[in-house]
Amino acid sequence: MSESSAPAALTLPTGAAGSRIVGLGHHQPEKVMTNDDIARLVETNDEWIRSRTGIVTRHVAADDVTVADMATAAARHALDDAGVAGTDVDLVVVATATAVDRSPNTAGRVAYALRTGFQPGASTPEGEDEPDLRNVVGPAVIDLNTACSGFAYAMGVADQAIRAGSARTAVVIGAEKLTAVTDWTDRSTCILTADGAGAVVLQAADAPAVGPVVWGSEPELTPAVRIEAPLDKFAQDGRAVFKWAITRAADRARRVVDAAGLTLDDIGVLVAHQANLRIIEPLAKGLGLEDRVVVTDITESGNTSAASIPLGLSKWWHDGRIPAGTPALLFGFGGGFTWAGQVVLTPSR
């Protein structure tokens, strides 16, 4: 290019007006751990755990079950619900703080499993041919880690990718094996943690059904929720987290609703991070949403970090407890210390 010539102009793709949720899915391990089971490990009891957390049961994955296994199961459920083939997906985003492998990332493992039926690196199941993927162009695959707010962040990334024209069909997953990083001698944390995954299928839409993500962090609380080397165990300053949730979370959640051009009167469903029932209920009351549908899956699923919002949303949706086509406020907060949310329209039935 000569000094006098103009720089080449870039071409930007034209994306959709917005995205919409067309399918919901979830997965939980079969093993259920009760409060009485926890009481055999540390000094506690069922009444103490219920009164302080609201948790009654939680699901625990087997040692040989990975975050990718649970994420894949939830993704398949969501795709089946949407009637969308895995080969039509051009973006997979997985929010997780507990994946063990650095590469392939969890989203890549999910994309491979959706196409082949098994995880990469695993031996081909007996009686099946080795898949030939040499000429296959797979989806974009992204792992994202902002801990408990991760799903809302992942939804924001996928929605923006669709609106920018970089994707048209995305699977967004929150998946955690939190029990693998649990100190089972620490009564303050082991009563909370659980495993599971939830997923949504997002597709391009003529009108937005996913509002803009509003996200941020609280710098002074950065070390309040941790999974740090060398111990790699979940730890938190529970009092600091609780104080923030009671005094500031409602303000952050209101910003999400404002960004969507709505008022709290428009919101029909609240799906907050399932951290503690003593946080969810005051948050709903502080927002004036206590008489709406407030997802409280914490009672039977425990705290599943990035999985908690899509897990609770999918379970209650498939149970018929969430109405169709209504504005739902998704709001996550936790490790980092991060928070994020968006308003979405629940799918049509």
GROMACS .gro file of C-alpha atoms in nm:
model
  349
    1MET     CA    1   0.000   0.000   0.000
    2SER     CA    2   0.144   0.338  -0.098
    3GLU     CA    3   0.162   0.623   0.149
    4SER     CA    4  -0.106   0.815  -0.042
    5SER     CA    5  -0.359   0.533  -0.074
    6ALA     CA    6  -0.647   0.496   0.170
    7PRO     CA    7  -0.646   0.202   0.410
    8ALA     CA    8  -0.858  -0.096   0.309
    9ALA     CA    9  -1.210  -0.086   0.448
   10LEU     CA   10  -1.318  -0.373   0.671
   11THR     CA   11  -1.650  -0.545   0.620
   12LEU     CA   12  -1.856  -0.622   0.928
   13PRO     CA   13  -2.122  -0.894   0.914
   14THR     CA   14  -2.484  -0.803   0.964
   15GLY     CA   15  -2.622  -0.997   1.254
   16ALA     CA   16  -2.973  -1.068   1.374
   17ALA     CA   17  -3.181  -0.813   1.563
   18GLY     CA   18  -3.145  -1.031   1.869
   19SER     CA   19  -3.157  -1.383   2.004
   20ARG     CA   20  -3.416  -1.597   2.180
   21ILE     CA   21  -3.417  -1.908   2.395
   22VAL     CA   22  -3.565  -2.200   2.201
   23GLY     CA   23  -3.471  -2.489   2.430
   24LEU     CA   24  -3.383  -2.564   2.792
   25GLY     CA   25  -3.204  -2.863   2.940
   26HIS     CA   26  -3.042  -2.985   3.259
   27HIS     CA   27  -2.857  -3.276   3.414
   28GLN     CA   28  -2.793  -3.384   3.772
   29PRO     CA   29  -2.599  -3.687   3.898
   30GLU     CA   30  -2.804  -3.973   4.036
   31LYS     CA   31  -2.642  -3.973   4.380
   32VAL     CA   32  -2.831  -3.759   4.630
   33MET     CA   33  -2.665  -3.646   4.952
   34THR     CA   34  -2.893  -3.545   5.237
   35ASN     CA   35  -2.820  -3.321   5.531
   36ASP     CA   36  -2.803  -3.631   5.748
   37ASP     CA   37  -2.528  -3.761   5.520
   38ILE     CA   38  -2.336  -3.435   5.573
   39ALA     CA   39  -2.384  -3.472   5.948
   40ARG     CA   40  -2.183  -3.796   5.932
   41LEU     CA   41  -1.885  -3.599   5.800
   42VAL     CA   42  -1.888  -3.283   6.013
   43GLU     CA   43  -2.057  -3.161   6.330
   44THR     CA   44  -2.395  -3.039   6.205
   45ASN     CA   45  -2.754  -3.153   6.165
   46ASP     CA   46  -3.047  -3.125   5.927
   47GLU     CA   47  -3.222  -2.843   6.116
   48TRP     CA   48  -2.902  -2.633   6.136
   49ILE     CA   49  -2.836  -2.662   5.760
   50ARG     CA   50  -3.198  -2.594   5.661
   51SER     CA   51  -3.229  -2.290   5.885
   52ARG     CA   52  -2.907  -2.130   5.759
   53THR     CA   53  -2.910  -2.224   5.391
   54GLY     CA   54  -3.249  -2.370   5.296
   55ILE     CA   55  -3.072  -2.674   5.149
   56VAL     CA   56  -3.233  -3.014   5.206
   57THR     CA   57  -3.053  -3.229   4.947
   58ARG     CA   58  -2.781  -3.195   4.686
   59HIS     CA   59  -2.653  -3.411   4.396
   60VAL     CA   60  -2.297  -3.545   4.387
   61ALA     CA   61  -2.120  -3.675   4.078
   62ALA     CA   62  -1.922  -3.999   4.077
   63ASP     CA   63  -1.543  -3.979   4.064
   64ASP     CA   64  -1.531  -4.076   3.696
   65VAL     CA   65  -1.793  -3.818   3.586
   66THR     CA   66  -1.646  -3.497   3.447
   67VAL     CA   67  -1.774  -3.144   3.405
   68ALA     CA   68  -1.782  -3.211   3.029
   69ASP     CA   69  -1.997  -3.522   3.079
   70MET     CA   70  -2.260  -3.325   3.271
   71ALA     CA   71  -2.240  -3.030   3.030
   72THR     CA   72  -2.293  -3.262   2.734
   73ALA     CA   73  -2.596  -3.425   2.894
   74ALA     CA   74  -2.756  -3.087   2.965
   75ALA     CA   75  -2.679  -2.968   2.611
   76ARG     CA   76  -2.842  -3.276   2.459
   77HIS     CA   77  -3.152  -3.220   2.671
   78ALA     CA   78  -3.173  -2.856   2.558
   79LEU     CA   79  -3.121  -2.945   2.191
   80ASP     CA   80  -3.390  -3.213   2.210
   81ASP     CA   81  -3.624  -2.963   2.374
   82ALA     CA   82  -3.554  -2.713   2.094
   83GLY     CA   83  -3.574  -2.970   1.815
   84VAL     CA   84  -3.233  -2.854   1.695
   85ALA     CA   85  -2.963  -3.088   1.565
   86GLY     CA   86  -2.619  -3.069   1.719
   87THR     CA   87  -2.472  -3.021   1.372
   88ASP     CA   88  -2.664  -2.691   1.342
   89VAL     CA   89  -2.484  -2.538   1.640
   90ASP     CA   90  -2.214  -2.287   1.546
   91LEU     CA   91  -2.118  -2.170   1.896
   92VAL     CA   92  -2.076  -2.353   2.226
   93VAL     CA   93  -2.005  -2.150   2.540
   94VAL     CA   94  -1.947  -2.327   2.872
   95ALA     CA   95  -1.933  -2.141   3.202
   96THR     CA   96  -1.742  -2.337   3.466
   97ALA     CA   97  -1.493  -2.285   3.746
   98THR     CA   98  -1.424  -2.653   3.813
   99ALA     CA   99  -1.306  -2.803   3.483
  100VAL     CA  100  -0.983  -2.997   3.534
  101ASP     CA  101  -0.845  -3.001   3.180
  102ARG     CA  102  -0.688  -2.696   3.020
  103SER     CA  103  -0.705  -2.835   2.666
  104PRO     CA  104  -0.923  -2.944   2.497
  105ASN     CA  105  -1.148  -2.702   2.677
  106THR     CA  106  -1.486  -2.813   2.809
  107ALA     CA  107  -1.679  -2.649   2.524
  108GLY     CA  108  -1.462  -2.832   2.271
  109ARG     CA  109  -1.526  -3.160   2.447
  110VAL     CA  110  -1.899  -3.094   2.446
  111ALA     CA  111  -1.898  -3.008   2.074
  112TYR     CA  112  -1.706  -3.328   1.993
  113ALA     CA  113  -1.937  -3.541   2.207
  114LEU     CA  114  -2.251  -3.392   2.052
  115ARG     CA  115  -2.124  -3.498   1.708
  116THR     CA  116  -1.967  -3.836   1.791
  117GLY     CA  117  -2.144  -3.958   2.104
  118PHE     CA  118  -1.831  -3.982   2.319
  119GLN     CA  119  -1.558  -3.764   2.461
  120PRO     CA  120  -1.236  -3.688   2.269
  121GLY     CA  121  -0.951  -3.916   2.365
  122ALA     CA  122  -1.184  -4.194   2.472
  123SER     CA  123  -1.159  -4.520   2.286
  124THR     CA  124  -1.418  -4.566   2.014
  125PRO     CA  125  -1.712  -4.766   2.153
  126GLU     CA  126  -1.710  -5.130   2.048
  127GLY     CA  127  -1.890  -5.190   1.721
  128GLU     CA  128  -1.857  -4.831   1.602
  129ASP     CA  129  -1.625  -4.690   1.339
  130GLU     CA  130  -1.375  -4.418   1.422
  131PRO     CA  131  -1.542  -4.090   1.313
  132ASP     CA  132  -1.380  -3.914   1.021
  133LEU     CA  133  -1.394  -3.544   1.104
  134ARG     CA  134  -1.116  -3.424   0.874
  135ASN     CA  135  -1.349  -3.215   0.656
  136VAL     CA  136  -1.586  -3.106   0.932
  137VAL     CA  137  -1.601  -2.742   1.037
  138GLY     CA  138  -1.717  -2.747   1.396
  139PRO     CA  139  -1.863  -2.468   1.611
  140ALA     CA  140  -1.667  -2.202   1.791
  141VAL     CA  141  -1.594  -2.332   2.141
  142ILE     CA  142  -1.538  -2.105   2.442
  143ASP     CA  143  -1.487  -2.174   2.812
  144LEU     CA  144  -1.562  -1.885   3.046
  145ASN     CA  145  -1.488  -1.860   3.416
  146THR     CA  146  -1.644  -1.598   3.639
  147ALA     CA  147  -1.758  -1.864   3.886
  148CYS     CA  148  -2.117  -1.822   4.008
  149SER     CA  149  -2.203  -1.540   3.767
  150GLY     CA  150  -2.058  -1.737   3.475
  151PHE     CA  151  -2.380  -1.838   3.305
  152ALA     CA  152  -2.504  -1.479   3.278
  153TYR     CA  153  -2.165  -1.380   3.134
  154ALA     CA  154  -2.182  -1.671   2.886
  155MET     CA  155  -2.535  -1.573   2.780
  156GLY     CA  156  -2.410  -1.220   2.718
  157VAL     CA  157  -2.122  -1.344   2.502
  158ALA     CA  158  -2.347  -1.574   2.297
  159ASP     CA  159  -2.620  -1.313   2.250
  160GLN     CA  160  -2.367  -1.054   2.137
  161ALA     CA  161  -2.207  -1.305   1.897
  162ILE     CA  162  -2.547  -1.366   1.738
  163ARG     CA  163  -2.626  -0.996   1.713
  164ALA     CA  164  -2.280  -0.933   1.562
  165GLY     CA  165  -2.336  -1.199   1.296
  166SER     CA  166  -2.068  -1.437   1.426
  167ALA     CA  167  -2.321  -1.713   1.509
  168ARG     CA  168  -2.684  -1.802   1.456
  169THR     CA  169  -2.738  -2.101   1.689
  170ALA     CA  170  -2.557  -2.128   2.021
  171VAL     CA  171  -2.562  -2.369   2.311
  172VAL     CA  172  -2.487  -2.193   2.640
  173ILE     CA  173  -2.407  -2.416   2.936
  174GLY     CA  174  -2.330  -2.376   3.304
  175ALA     CA  175  -2.167  -2.689   3.448
  176GLU     CA  176  -1.986  -2.755   3.773
  177LYS     CA  177  -1.839  -3.039   3.976
  178LEU     CA  178  -1.811  -2.829   4.287
  179THR     CA  179  -1.788  -3.129   4.519
  180ALA     CA  180  -1.449  -3.211   4.363
  181VAL     CA  181  -1.307  -2.890   4.513
  182THR     CA  182  -1.489  -2.919   4.846
  183ASP     CA  183  -1.312  -2.951   5.180
  184TRP     CA  184  -1.536  -3.208   5.346
  185THR     CA  185  -1.397  -3.113   5.688
  186ASP     CA  186  -1.507  -2.749   5.656
  187ARG     CA  187  -1.861  -2.720   5.790
  188SER     CA  188  -1.909  -2.369   5.655
  189THR     CA  189  -1.867  -2.476   5.291
  190CYS     CA  190  -1.931  -2.849   5.258
  191ILE     CA  191  -2.298  -2.806   5.346
  192LEU     CA  192  -2.341  -2.587   5.036
  193THR     CA  193  -2.172  -2.752   4.740
  194ALA     CA  194  -2.322  -2.974   4.472
  195ASP     CA  195  -2.283  -3.082   4.109
  196GLY     CA  196  -2.490  -3.043   3.794
  197ALA     CA  197  -2.538  -2.864   3.465
  198GLY     CA  198  -2.798  -2.654   3.284
  199ALA     CA  199  -2.814  -2.537   2.924
  200VAL     CA  200  -3.007  -2.320   2.684
  201VAL     CA  201  -3.021  -2.311   2.306
  202LEU     CA  202  -3.009  -1.957   2.168
  203GLN     CA  203  -3.107  -1.877   1.811
  204ALA     CA  204  -3.109  -1.563   1.600
  205ALA     CA  205  -3.442  -1.380   1.619
  206ASP     CA  206  -3.616  -1.097   1.436
  207ALA     CA  207  -3.688  -0.927   1.768
  208PRO     CA  208  -3.472  -0.940   2.082
  209ALA     CA  209  -3.585  -1.188   2.347
  210VAL     CA  210  -3.260  -1.165   2.543
  211GLY     CA  211  -3.186  -0.828   2.694
  212PRO     CA  212  -2.841  -0.671   2.714
  213VAL     CA  213  -2.605  -0.821   2.966
  214VAL     CA  214  -2.510  -0.590   3.254
  215TRP     CA  215  -2.197  -0.705   3.429
  216GLY     CA  216  -1.939  -0.585   3.674
  217SER     CA  217  -1.725  -0.670   3.973
  218GLU     CA  218  -1.666  -0.565   4.332
  219PRO     CA  219  -1.289  -0.509   4.367
  220GLU     CA  220  -1.280  -0.503   4.746
  221LEU     CA  221  -1.442  -0.848   4.752
  222THR     CA  222  -1.207  -1.007   4.500
  223PRO     CA  223  -1.070  -1.262   4.753
  224ALA     CA  224  -1.408  -1.327   4.920
  225VAL     CA  225  -1.480  -1.646   4.720
  226ARG     CA  226  -1.180  -1.856   4.623
  227ILE     CA  227  -1.056  -2.181   4.469
  228GLU     CA  228  -0.682  -2.123   4.483
  229ALA     CA  229  -0.366  -2.327   4.440
  230PRO     CA  230  -0.210  -2.520   4.595
  231LEU     CA  231  -0.509  -2.658   4.786
  232ASP     CA  232  -0.763  -2.598   4.507
  233LYS     CA  233  -1.049  -2.607   4.757
  234PHE     CA  234  -1.357  -2.385   4.769
  235ALA     CA  235  -1.337  -2.124   5.044
  236GLN     CA  236  -1.526  -1.805   5.110
  237ASP     CA  237  -1.581  -1.520   5.350
  238GLY     CA  238  -1.946  -1.603   5.404
  239ARG     CA  239  -2.023  -1.293   5.609
  240ALA     CA  240  -1.881  -1.058   5.345
  241VAL     CA  241  -2.074  -1.230   5.068
  242PHE     CA  242  -2.397  -1.226   5.268
  243LYS     CA  243  -2.355  -0.856   5.356
  244TRP     CA  244  -2.301  -0.767   4.987
  245ALA     CA  245  -2.600  -0.972   4.880
  246ILE     CA  246  -2.828  -0.806   5.133
  247THR     CA  247  -2.706  -0.449   5.083
  248ARG     CA  248  -2.598  -0.420   4.717
  249ALA     CA  249  -2.732  -0.706   4.505
  250ALA     CA  250  -3.074  -0.549   4.454
  251ASP     CA  251  -2.914  -0.232   4.317
  252ARG     CA  252  -2.709  -0.432   4.065
  253ALA     CA  253  -3.016  -0.634   3.963
  254ARG     CA  254  -3.219  -0.316   3.906
  255ARG     CA  255  -2.954  -0.201   3.659
  256VAL     CA  256  -3.017  -0.518   3.459
  257VAL     CA  257  -3.389  -0.449   3.436
  258ASP     CA  258  -3.331  -0.083   3.346
  259ALA     CA  259  -3.093  -0.182   3.064
  260ALA     CA  260  -3.367  -0.400   2.914
  261GLY     CA  261  -3.600  -0.100   2.900
  262LEU     CA  262  -3.838  -0.259   3.150
  263THR     CA  263  -3.951  -0.197   3.505
  264LEU     CA  264  -3.966  -0.442   3.791
  265ASP     CA  265  -4.343  -0.452   3.741
  266ASP     CA  266  -4.276  -0.623   3.407
  267ILE     CA  267  -4.073  -0.906   3.558
  268GLY     CA  268  -4.262  -1.234   3.605
  269VAL     CA  269  -3.978  -1.466   3.709
  270LEU     CA  270  -3.663  -1.423   3.918
  271VAL     CA  271  -3.380  -1.674   3.869
  272ALA     CA  272  -3.094  -1.565   4.091
  273HIS     CA  273  -2.778  -1.761   4.165
  274GLN     CA  274  -2.878  -2.036   4.405
  275ALA     CA  275  -2.627  -1.947   4.674
  276ASN     CA  276  -2.844  -1.954   4.984
  277LEU     CA  277  -3.217  -1.930   5.045
  278ARG     CA  278  -3.142  -1.658   5.301
  279ILE     CA  279  -3.003  -1.451   5.013
  280ILE     CA  280  -3.260  -1.536   4.743
  281GLU     CA  281  -3.566  -1.451   4.950
  282PRO     CA  282  -3.442  -1.109   5.073
  283LEU     CA  283  -3.326  -1.026   4.719
  284ALA     CA  284  -3.673  -1.102   4.582
  285LYS     CA  285  -3.829  -0.891   4.856
  286GLY     CA  286  -3.586  -0.605   4.799
  287LEU     CA  287  -3.683  -0.601   4.433
  288GLY     CA  288  -4.053  -0.626   4.511
  289LEU     CA  289  -4.070  -0.961   4.331
  290GLU     CA  290  -4.163  -1.187   4.621
  291ASP     CA  291  -4.511  -1.242   4.477
  292ARG     CA  292  -4.373  -1.352   4.136
  293VAL     CA  293  -4.220  -1.687   4.040
  294VAL     CA  294  -3.898  -1.700   4.242
  295VAL     CA  295  -3.687  -2.004   4.160
  296THR     CA  296  -3.564  -2.172   4.479
  297ASP     CA  297  -3.402  -2.486   4.342
  298ILE     CA  298  -3.135  -2.439   4.612
  299THR     CA  299  -3.348  -2.654   4.844
  300GLU     CA  300  -3.303  -2.973   4.642
  301SER     CA  301  -2.992  -2.896   4.435
  302GLY     CA  302  -2.758  -2.703   4.665
  303ASN     CA  303  -2.511  -2.447   4.534
  304THR     CA  304  -2.387  -2.545   4.187
  305SER     CA  305  -2.206  -2.219   4.107
  306ALA     CA  306  -2.227  -2.138   3.733
  307ALA     CA  307  -2.479  -2.419   3.680
  308SER     CA  308  -2.733  -2.292   3.931
  309ILE     CA  309  -2.923  -2.042   3.712
  310PRO     CA  310  -2.972  -2.263   3.403
  311LEU     CA  311  -3.027  -2.571   3.620
  312GLY     CA  312  -3.306  -2.409   3.820
  313LEU     CA  313  -3.454  -2.239   3.513
  314SER     CA  314  -3.469  -2.564   3.315
  315LYS     CA  315  -3.601  -2.778   3.598
  316TRP     CA  316  -3.882  -2.537   3.685
  317TRP     CA  317  -3.962  -2.479   3.316
  318HIS     CA  318  -3.996  -2.850   3.242
  319ASP     CA  319  -4.202  -2.893   3.559
  320GLY     CA  320  -4.447  -2.631   3.428
  321ARG     CA  321  -4.373  -2.388   3.710
  322ILE     CA  322  -4.256  -2.106   3.481
  323PRO     CA  323  -4.500  -1.944   3.236
  324ALA     CA  324  -4.419  -1.907   2.868
  325GLY     CA  325  -4.330  -1.577   2.705
  326THR     CA  326  -4.276  -1.385   3.026
  327PRO     CA  327  -3.980  -1.161   3.121
  328ALA     CA  328  -3.742  -1.346   3.354
  329LEU     CA  329  -3.461  -1.174   3.541
  330LEU     CA  330  -3.143  -1.383   3.549
  331PHE     CA  331  -2.888  -1.257   3.803
  332GLY     CA  332  -2.566  -1.426   3.908
  333PHE     CA  333  -2.300  -1.324   4.159
  334GLY     CA  334  -2.001  -1.480   4.329
  335GLY     CA  335  -1.633  -1.566   4.292
  336GLY     CA  336  -1.410  -1.296   4.169
  337PHE     CA  337  -1.614  -1.102   4.301
  338THR     CA  338  -1.831  -1.080   3.991
  339TRP     CA  339  -2.195  -1.021   3.907
  340ALA     CA  340  -2.397  -1.020   3.585
  341GLY     CA  341  -2.749  -1.055   3.456
  342GLN     CA  342  -2.998  -1.008   3.176
  343VAL     CA  343  -3.372  -1.018   3.124
  344VAL     CA  344  -3.490  -1.295   2.892
  345LEU     CA  345  -3.830  -1.391   2.760
  346THR     CA  346  -3.908  -1.747   2.854
  347PRO     CA  347  -3.968  -1.974   2.552
  348SER     CA  348  -4.306  -2.052   2.399
  349ARG     CA  349  -4.449  -2.390   2.485
   0.00000   0.00000   0.00000
